[in-house]
Coordinates of C-alpha atoms in Angstrom, one line a residue:
M1 CA -42.3 15.5 11.3
R2 CA -38.7 14.0 12.7
F3 CA -39.8 10.7 11.0
V4 CA -40.6 12.4 7.6
V5 CA -36.9 13.8 7.9
C6 CA -35.3 10.8 8.3
V7 CA -37.2 9.1 5.1
V8 CA -36.3 12.2 2.9
G9 CA -32.8 11.7 4.2
V10 CA -32.8 7.8 3.2
V11 CA -34.9 8.6 -0.2
F12 CA -31.6 11.0 -0.9
L13 CA -29.0 8.9 -0.3
G14 CA -31.1 6.3 -2.5
V15 CA -30.8 8.8 -5.4
A16 CA -26.7 9.6 -5.1
W17 CA -26.3 5.9 -5.1
A18 CA -28.1 5.4 -7.9
T19 CA -26.6 8.4 -9.8
K20 CA -23.0 6.8 -9.0
L21 CA -24.0 3.7 -10.4
K22 CA -24.4 4.9 -13.7
A23 CA -21.1 6.1 -14.0
F24 CA -19.3 3.8 -16.1
P25 CA -20.9 2.7 -19.4
E26 CA -21.5 -0.9 -19.9
G27 CA -22.2 -0.5 -24.0
K28 CA -19.3 -1.7 -26.0
R29 CA -19.1 1.4 -28.2
E30 CA -19.1 4.0 -25.0
G31 CA -16.6 1.7 -23.3
I32 CA -14.1 1.7 -26.2
N33 CA -14.2 5.4 -26.2
L34 CA -13.4 5.2 -22.3
F35 CA -10.5 2.4 -23.3
I36 CA -8.8 4.9 -26.1
A37 CA -9.1 7.7 -23.3
W38 CA -8.1 5.6 -20.5
K39 CA -4.9 4.2 -22.7
R40 CA -4.2 7.7 -23.5
E41 CA -4.0 9.2 -19.2
H42 CA -2.0 6.2 -18.1
G43 CA 0.5 6.0 -21.1
K44 CA -0.7 2.5 -21.9
V45 CA 0.9 0.7 -24.8
Y46 CA 0.3 -2.9 -26.3
R47 CA 2.8 -4.9 -27.8
T48 CA 0.3 -6.5 -30.3
A49 CA -2.7 -6.3 -31.5
E50 CA -3.9 -9.7 -29.5
E51 CA -2.5 -8.2 -26.5
E52 CA -4.5 -4.9 -26.9
Q53 CA -7.8 -6.8 -27.8
H54 CA -7.3 -8.9 -24.3
R55 CA -6.6 -5.6 -22.4
L56 CA -10.0 -4.1 -24.0
S57 CA -12.2 -6.7 -23.1
T58 CA -10.5 -7.0 -19.3
F59 CA -11.2 -3.1 -19.2
L60 CA -14.8 -3.8 -20.6
A61 CA -15.6 -6.6 -18.2
N62 CA -14.1 -4.4 -15.3
L63 CA -16.2 -1.6 -16.1
K64 CA -19.2 -3.6 -15.6
H65 CA -17.4 -5.1 -12.5
I66 CA -17.2 -1.7 -10.9
N67 CA -20.6 -0.7 -11.0
F68 CA -21.3 -4.2 -9.6
L69 CA -18.9 -3.3 -6.2
N70 CA -20.6 0.5 -6.2
T71 CA -23.6 -1.3 -6.1
D72 CA -23.2 -3.8 -3.4
H73 CA -21.5 -1.0 -1.0
R74 CA -24.6 1.1 -1.8
G75 CA -22.2 4.6 -1.8
E76 CA -20.5 3.8 1.4
V77 CA -17.5 3.4 -0.5
E78 CA -16.6 4.1 -4.2
F79 CA -15.0 2.3 -6.7
G80 CA -13.5 3.9 -10.2
V81 CA -11.4 3.1 -12.8
N82 CA -7.8 3.4 -12.5
Q83 CA -4.5 2.0 -13.9
F84 CA -5.2 -1.7 -12.9
T85 CA -9.0 -1.5 -14.9
D86 CA -6.9 -3.6 -17.7
M87 CA -5.7 -6.6 -15.3
T88 CA -7.8 -9.5 -14.5
S89 CA -8.3 -9.6 -10.5
A90 CA -5.5 -12.6 -11.0
E91 CA -3.4 -10.4 -12.9
F92 CA -3.3 -7.9 -10.1
R93 CA -2.9 -10.1 -7.3
H94 CA 0.1 -12.2 -9.3
T95 CA 1.5 -8.9 -10.3
V96 CA 0.9 -6.0 -7.8
L97 CA 0.1 -7.8 -4.5
M98 CA 2.3 -10.3 -2.6
T99 CA 1.5 -13.8 -2.2
S100 CA -1.2 -14.3 0.8
R101 CA 0.2 -15.7 4.0
P102 CA -0.6 -15.7 7.4
A103 CA 1.5 -12.8 9.8
P104 CA 4.8 -13.6 11.3
L105 CA 4.6 -14.2 14.8
H106 CA 6.8 -12.2 17.0
P107 CA 8.0 -13.0 20.9
P108 CA 6.4 -10.6 23.6
D109 CA 9.9 -8.8 24.2
R110 CA 9.5 -8.0 20.8
Y111 CA 6.4 -6.1 21.2
M112 CA 6.7 -1.8 22.1
K113 CA 5.6 -0.9 25.3
V114 CA 2.5 1.5 24.7
D115 CA 1.8 4.1 27.2
M116 CA -1.6 5.0 26.8
P117 CA -2.1 8.7 27.7
A118 CA -4.1 10.4 30.3
D119 CA -6.6 12.2 28.5
P120 CA -8.8 10.2 25.4
L121 CA -7.4 10.0 22.4
P122 CA -8.2 12.5 19.9
E123 CA -11.3 11.8 17.5
S124 CA -8.5 12.6 14.5
F125 CA -4.8 12.8 14.1
D126 CA -3.0 12.9 10.8
W127 CA 0.8 12.5 10.6
T128 CA 0.6 14.0 6.9
Q129 CA -0.7 17.2 8.1
R130 CA 2.1 18.0 10.5
S131 CA 4.5 20.6 9.7
P132 CA 7.7 20.6 9.4
P133 CA 6.8 17.2 7.2
V134 CA 7.2 13.5 8.3
V135 CA 5.5 11.9 5.3
T136 CA 7.3 11.6 2.0
P137 CA 5.0 12.1 -1.2
V138 CA 3.4 8.9 -2.7
K139 CA 5.3 6.9 -4.9
D140 CA 4.5 4.2 -7.6
Q141 CA 5.7 0.6 -7.3
G142 CA 4.7 -0.6 -10.5
S143 CA 4.2 -3.9 -11.6
T144 CA 6.0 -5.5 -8.9
G145 CA 5.6 -7.1 -5.4
T146 CA 7.7 -4.7 -3.7
C147 CA 5.2 -3.1 -1.5
W148 CA 7.2 -4.0 1.8
A149 CA 10.2 -1.9 0.3
F150 CA 7.9 1.1 0.2
S151 CA 6.3 0.6 3.6
T152 CA 9.3 0.0 5.5
I153 CA 11.0 3.0 3.8
G154 CA 8.2 5.3 4.4
N155 CA 8.5 3.8 8.5
V156 CA 12.2 4.9 8.5
E157 CA 11.8 8.2 6.7
G158 CA 9.5 9.4 9.5
Q159 CA 11.5 8.1 12.1
W160 CA 14.4 10.2 10.2
S161 CA 12.2 13.2 10.0
L162 CA 11.1 13.1 13.7
Q163 CA 15.0 13.3 15.1
N164 CA 14.9 17.0 13.3
Q165 CA 16.1 15.8 10.2
P166 CA 15.4 17.1 6.8
L167 CA 12.7 15.1 5.3
T168 CA 14.3 12.9 2.9
N169 CA 13.0 10.4 -0.1
L170 CA 15.3 7.1 1.2
S171 CA 15.8 4.3 -1.2
V172 CA 13.1 1.8 -2.0
E173 CA 15.6 0.4 -4.5
Q174 CA 18.2 -0.5 -2.2
V175 CA 16.2 -2.4 0.2
T176 CA 14.7 -4.2 -2.9
D177 CA 18.1 -5.4 -5.0
C178 CA 20.1 -6.0 -1.7
D179 CA 17.8 -7.5 1.0
G180 CA 17.8 -11.2 1.3
T181 CA 17.1 -11.2 5.1
Q182 CA 15.6 -14.6 6.1
D183 CA 13.6 -15.7 8.9
Q184 CA 14.2 -19.7 8.9
K185 CA 12.3 -20.4 12.2
Q186 CA 8.7 -18.8 10.7
L187 CA 9.7 -19.6 7.0
R188 CA 9.8 -16.2 5.9
A189 CA 12.1 -14.0 3.7
D190 CA 12.7 -10.8 1.8
C191 CA 12.3 -11.7 -2.0
G192 CA 13.2 -8.2 -3.7
V193 CA 10.2 -8.3 -6.3
F194 CA 8.3 -11.3 -5.0
G195 CA 7.5 -9.9 -1.8
G196 CA 9.0 -9.5 1.6
W197 CA 8.7 -8.5 5.2
P198 CA 9.2 -4.8 7.2
Y199 CA 10.5 -6.6 9.8
L200 CA 13.1 -8.4 8.0
A201 CA 14.0 -5.4 6.1
Y202 CA 14.9 -3.7 9.3
Q203 CA 17.4 -6.2 9.7
Y204 CA 19.0 -5.8 6.8
I205 CA 19.4 -2.0 7.4
Q206 CA 20.6 -2.6 10.5
K207 CA 23.2 -4.9 9.1
A208 CA 23.9 -2.9 5.8
G209 CA 24.3 0.2 7.9
G210 CA 22.4 2.9 6.6
L211 CA 20.4 3.8 3.5
E212 CA 21.1 5.9 0.0
T213 CA 18.8 8.6 -0.7
W214 CA 16.1 7.8 -3.3
E215 CA 18.0 10.2 -5.8
D216 CA 21.3 8.4 -5.3
Y217 CA 19.9 4.6 -5.9
S218 CA 16.4 5.5 -7.7
Y219 CA 13.9 3.1 -8.0
C220 CA 13.7 1.1 -11.1
S221 CA 11.7 -2.5 -10.7
G222 CA 8.4 -2.6 -12.6
L223 CA 8.1 1.0 -14.3
G224 CA 8.5 -0.1 -17.9
G225 CA 7.6 2.3 -20.3
E226 CA 9.1 5.7 -21.0
K227 CA 10.8 5.5 -17.7
G228 CA 12.8 2.3 -18.1
T229 CA 12.8 -0.5 -15.9
C230 CA 15.9 -2.1 -14.5
F231 CA 17.0 -5.7 -14.2
P232 CA 18.7 -6.6 -11.0
C233 CA 19.6 -10.0 -10.1
M234 CA 18.5 -11.5 -7.1
A235 CA 19.7 -10.2 -3.8
P236 CA 22.6 -12.1 -2.0
G237 CA 21.5 -14.6 -0.3
F238 CA 17.9 -14.7 -1.8
N239 CA 16.5 -18.2 -0.7
K240 CA 14.9 -20.1 -3.4
T241 CA 12.9 -22.5 -1.5
L242 CA 11.3 -19.7 0.6
C243 CA 11.0 -17.1 -2.7
G244 CA 10.6 -19.5 -5.4
P245 CA 12.5 -19.1 -8.5
P246 CA 14.8 -16.3 -8.8
V247 CA 13.7 -14.0 -12.1
P248 CA 14.9 -15.9 -15.4
Y249 CA 16.8 -12.7 -16.6
C250 CA 19.0 -10.1 -15.1
L251 CA 22.0 -8.2 -15.6
K252 CA 24.9 -7.9 -13.2
N253 CA 25.5 -4.2 -13.3
E254 CA 22.2 -3.3 -12.5
S255 CA 22.0 -5.3 -9.1
C256 CA 22.9 -4.5 -5.8
A257 CA 26.9 -5.7 -5.8
A258 CA 27.4 -3.2 -9.0
K259 CA 25.1 0.2 -7.6
L260 CA 25.4 0.1 -3.8
D261 CA 27.8 2.5 -2.6
P262 CA 28.0 2.9 1.3
S263 CA 29.8 6.3 1.2
K264 CA 26.4 8.0 -0.1
F265 CA 24.5 6.4 2.9
V266 CA 22.6 9.2 4.6
P267 CA 25.1 10.7 7.4
G268 CA 24.3 9.3 10.8
L269 CA 20.9 7.5 9.8
K270 CA 21.2 4.0 11.4
I271 CA 18.5 1.5 12.6
A272 CA 19.2 0.6 16.2
D273 CA 16.5 -2.0 16.2
W274 CA 12.9 -2.4 15.9
K275 CA 9.6 -3.3 17.4
A276 CA 6.1 -4.8 16.7
I277 CA 3.1 -2.8 18.1
S278 CA -0.2 -4.7 19.6
E279 CA -3.1 -5.8 17.3
N280 CA -5.0 -3.5 20.1
E281 CA -6.3 -0.8 17.7
T282 CA -6.3 1.7 20.3
E283 CA -2.8 1.1 21.3
M284 CA -1.8 1.1 17.7
A285 CA -3.3 4.8 17.5
A286 CA -1.5 5.8 20.7
A287 CA 1.7 4.2 19.0
L288 CA 0.9 5.8 16.0
M289 CA 0.8 9.3 17.6
A290 CA 3.5 9.1 20.1
T291 CA 6.1 7.2 17.5
G292 CA 5.4 8.4 14.1
P293 CA 4.0 6.7 10.8
L294 CA 3.6 2.7 11.5
S295 CA 4.3 -0.1 8.6
I296 CA 1.4 -2.5 8.3
A297 CA 0.3 -5.4 6.5
L298 CA -3.1 -6.3 5.4
D299 CA -5.4 -8.1 2.7
A300 CA -5.6 -5.8 -0.1
T301 CA -7.4 -8.0 -2.5
M302 CA -10.7 -5.8 -3.3
L303 CA -8.6 -2.6 -3.2
Q304 CA -8.0 -2.6 -6.8
F305 CA -10.8 -0.4 -8.0
Y306 CA -10.8 1.6 -4.7
R307 CA -11.7 5.3 -5.4
R308 CA -12.7 7.1 -2.2
G309 CA -14.4 6.6 1.1
V310 CA -14.0 4.3 3.9
F311 CA -12.9 0.7 2.7
A312 CA -14.6 -2.2 4.9
P313 CA -15.4 -4.5 1.9
F314 CA -18.6 -6.9 2.8
V315 CA -16.8 -10.2 1.2
G316 CA -13.9 -10.8 0.1
C317 CA -11.4 -9.4 2.7
S318 CA -8.8 -11.9 4.9
K319 CA -8.1 -11.1 8.4
T320 CA -5.5 -13.7 8.2
A321 CA -3.9 -13.7 4.7
L322 CA -1.6 -10.8 4.2
N323 CA -0.9 -9.6 0.9
H324 CA 0.6 -6.1 0.7
A325 CA 2.2 -3.8 2.9
V326 CA 1.6 -0.1 3.4
L327 CA 2.2 3.1 5.5
L328 CA -0.6 3.7 8.5
V329 CA -0.5 7.5 8.9
G330 CA -3.5 8.8 11.2
W331 CA -7.2 8.0 12.2
G332 CA -10.5 9.7 11.9
V333 CA -14.1 9.7 11.5
E334 CA -16.4 10.1 8.3
K335 CA -19.7 11.8 9.8
G336 CA -22.6 10.7 7.4
L337 CA -26.5 11.4 8.0
L338 CA -27.0 8.1 9.5
E339 CA -23.9 6.6 11.1
S340 CA -20.3 7.9 11.9
K341 CA -17.5 5.7 10.9
P342 CA -14.0 5.2 12.5
Y343 CA -11.4 4.9 10.0
W344 CA -7.7 4.8 9.3
K345 CA -6.0 7.1 6.9
V346 CA -3.2 4.6 4.8
K347 CA -0.6 5.9 2.6
N348 CA -0.1 3.4 -0.6
S349 CA 2.4 2.5 -2.9
W350 CA 0.2 2.5 -6.4
G351 CA 0.6 6.6 -7.2
H352 CA -1.1 9.4 -6.6
K353 CA -3.7 9.2 -9.3
W354 CA -5.1 5.8 -7.6
G355 CA -7.7 6.4 -4.3
Q356 CA -7.8 9.4 -2.6
Q357 CA -4.2 11.1 -4.3
G358 CA -2.7 7.8 -3.2
Y359 CA -4.0 7.2 -0.1
F360 CA -7.1 5.2 1.3
L361 CA -9.5 5.2 4.9
I362 CA -10.3 1.9 6.0
K363 CA -12.6 1.2 8.7
R364 CA -10.9 1.5 12.4
G365 CA -11.7 -1.2 15.3
S366 CA -12.6 -4.3 13.7
G367 CA -9.1 -5.6 12.5
E368 CA -10.3 -5.0 9.4
C369 CA -8.5 -6.8 6.3
G370 CA -6.0 -7.8 9.0
L371 CA -4.3 -4.6 9.0
N372 CA -4.0 -4.9 12.8
T373 CA -1.8 -8.1 12.6
Q374 CA 1.9 -7.2 11.5
V375 CA 2.4 -3.6 12.9
T376 CA 6.0 -2.6 13.1
T377 CA 8.3 0.3 13.4
A378 CA 12.2 0.9 13.0
L379 CA 14.0 2.4 16.2
L380 CA 17.0 4.7 15.0
H381 CA 20.2 5.8 16.5
K382 CA 19.6 9.3 17.5
A383 CA 21.7 11.1 15.0

């Protein structure tokens, strides 16, 4: 009898997968109708008929690719249509992600000493469920490589709230516009819309003396459309050798020197130092629970069409080439009929319509996509 139950369970899962796999039409007529509805939902407007035709062709090709991903992953993780469905994988990498690079190496004294609790860590933990809250709402970086600034600010917001301060949306644009910090020994730099590293951003905030709020120095890089896009010049100290050529067009009145106002810095919010966290994922969990949400980096190439489930791509995910920074907020276990999957819960910066209301789950315990190789946190002065 037990054997029969198992077989029935497998058949049921197979039916469920098949149902999901037929979700996206591959015929041209149905695909065009979906494209029209998708444009309306995401406010997509193209400049020329030629561009619209190109985007339609890309969209239709991506529908087939999404169906393939769902087949390939057998329902263990689900992929679907989102705001990136009119982008090729190359365009996604070049506009939304950063240039793939190995994680910087930090000296031993830079790592936080993690005290492991006497009792076993809980099966699940989630900073987004804390009251009062320590995680601000999901934001959208738009079509630029500013994830590193969002990850940095998410960590600092959590550290500030954990000092019994009001949960505050801090300025990502200030870091994007003003941070030209460099690490010449490791050939790393913060490069505005072209990418950067949270460990360097902490150093910028420390040197600058603080941060403005999101409201006072609002985000405008890469937004486009009705919200408007700003055209700031590159940050002071921008290194062309490490970052590449600067933006070809910029406005001085939309840049750091014209917009930054230290008198509007959040009173008392100052960074004293920063620490890296061990690659050991048990120590990462202990540090997350004791310290607050942590900045991490990973290879996000395969996340373009993620919808839900525990992300663990079979191929196409590097553990050494990082191209996206996000915020680690918790962990848990997805319990299925045949197996249990330990996961990390991660806050992304691609808007609340992407993934699971802006979050994703990723396999825990195997260094998936290099997520454990660049874990950091700011240390704030006591306010």
